[in-house]
CSV table of C-alpha atoms in Angstrom, one decimal:
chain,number,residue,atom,x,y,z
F,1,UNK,CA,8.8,6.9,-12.2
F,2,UNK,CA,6.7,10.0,-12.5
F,3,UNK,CA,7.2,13.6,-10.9
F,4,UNK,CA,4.1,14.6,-8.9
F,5,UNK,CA,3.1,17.0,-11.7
F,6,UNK,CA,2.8,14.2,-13.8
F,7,UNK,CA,0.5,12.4,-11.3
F,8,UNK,CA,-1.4,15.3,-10.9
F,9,UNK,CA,-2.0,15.7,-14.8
F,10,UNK,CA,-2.3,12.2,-15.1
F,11,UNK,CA,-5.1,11.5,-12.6
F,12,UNK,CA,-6.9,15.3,-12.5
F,13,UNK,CA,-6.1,16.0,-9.3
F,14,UNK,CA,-4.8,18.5,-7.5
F,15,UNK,CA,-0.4,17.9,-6.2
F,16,UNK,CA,-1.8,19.4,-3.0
F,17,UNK,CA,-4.4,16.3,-2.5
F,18,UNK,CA,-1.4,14.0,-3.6
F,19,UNK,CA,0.7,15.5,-0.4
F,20,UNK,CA,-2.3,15.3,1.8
F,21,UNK,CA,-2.3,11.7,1.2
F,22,UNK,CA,0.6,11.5,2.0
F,23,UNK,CA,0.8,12.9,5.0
F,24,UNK,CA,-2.0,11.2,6.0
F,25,UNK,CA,0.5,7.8,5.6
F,26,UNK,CA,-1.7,6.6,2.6
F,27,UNK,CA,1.1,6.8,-0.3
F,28,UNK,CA,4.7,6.4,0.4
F,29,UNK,CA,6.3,8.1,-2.7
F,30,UNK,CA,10.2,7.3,-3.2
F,31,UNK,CA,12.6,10.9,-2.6
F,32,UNK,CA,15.5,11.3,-4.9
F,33,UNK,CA,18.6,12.6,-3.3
F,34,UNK,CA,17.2,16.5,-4.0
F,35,UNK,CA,14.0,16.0,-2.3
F,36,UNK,CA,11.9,15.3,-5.0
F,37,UNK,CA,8.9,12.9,-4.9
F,38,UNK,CA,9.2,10.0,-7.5
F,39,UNK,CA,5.6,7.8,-7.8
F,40,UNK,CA,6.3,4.3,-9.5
F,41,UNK,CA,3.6,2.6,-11.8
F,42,UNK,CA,1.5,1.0,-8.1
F,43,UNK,CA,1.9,4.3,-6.0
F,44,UNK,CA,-0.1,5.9,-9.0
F,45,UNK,CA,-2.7,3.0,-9.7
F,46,UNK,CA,-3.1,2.9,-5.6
F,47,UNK,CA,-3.7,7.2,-5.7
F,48,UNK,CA,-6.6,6.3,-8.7
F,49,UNK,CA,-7.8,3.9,-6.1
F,50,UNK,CA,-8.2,6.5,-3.3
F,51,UNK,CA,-9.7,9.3,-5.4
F,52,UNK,CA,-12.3,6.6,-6.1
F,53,UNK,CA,-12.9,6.1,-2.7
F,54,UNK,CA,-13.0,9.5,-1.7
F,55,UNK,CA,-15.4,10.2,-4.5
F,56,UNK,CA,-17.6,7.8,-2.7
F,57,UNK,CA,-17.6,9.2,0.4
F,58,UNK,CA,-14.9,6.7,2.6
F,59,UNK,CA,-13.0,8.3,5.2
F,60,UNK,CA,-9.5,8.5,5.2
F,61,UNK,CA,-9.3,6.1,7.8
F,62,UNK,CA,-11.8,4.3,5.8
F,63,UNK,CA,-9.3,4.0,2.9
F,64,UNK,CA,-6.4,3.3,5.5
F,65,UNK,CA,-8.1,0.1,6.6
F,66,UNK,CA,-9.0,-0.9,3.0
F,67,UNK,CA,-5.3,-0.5,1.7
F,68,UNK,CA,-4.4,-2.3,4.8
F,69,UNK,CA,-5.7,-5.6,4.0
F,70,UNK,CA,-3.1,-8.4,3.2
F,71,UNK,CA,-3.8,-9.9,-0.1
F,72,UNK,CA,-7.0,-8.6,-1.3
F,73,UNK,CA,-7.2,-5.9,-3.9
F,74,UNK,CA,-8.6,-2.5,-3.4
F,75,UNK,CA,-11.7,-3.5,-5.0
F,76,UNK,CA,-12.8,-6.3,-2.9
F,77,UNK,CA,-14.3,-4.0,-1.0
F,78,UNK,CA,-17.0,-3.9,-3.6
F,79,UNK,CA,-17.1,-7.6,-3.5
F,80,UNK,CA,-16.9,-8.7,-0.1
């Protein structure tokens, strides 16, 4: 599990952007007892996903439908 200062560093971001999402109901981080946001190994691999996205130009409820979809990967929106 990673701190949000480690996702930040990890995927050049800003920890504010990280909090937007997730206020925005994109990423669901899990809260230790003090509060603190703990990302797991999927919550940071989906936040890589919706920097891309962003960088591209999709909406947030763009991205919201796209991580939506039931069995398809994030990138089968490329494909489909």
């Amino acid at each position: 599990m990673y701190s949000i200062k480690q996702v930040a560093t990890r995927l050049n971001c800003n920890p504010n952007a990280i909090r937007f999402y997730e206020r925005k109901g994109l990423v669901n981080p899990y809260r230790d007892d003090n509060g603190y946001r703990k990302y797991s190994d999927k919550e940071v691999e989906l936040l890589q996903f919706i920097l891309l996205y962003r960088q591209l130009g999709f909406s947030i409820e763009g991205i919201k439908k796209i991580c939506a979809q039931e069995g398809k990967s994030q990138l089968d929106v490329f494909t489909t």
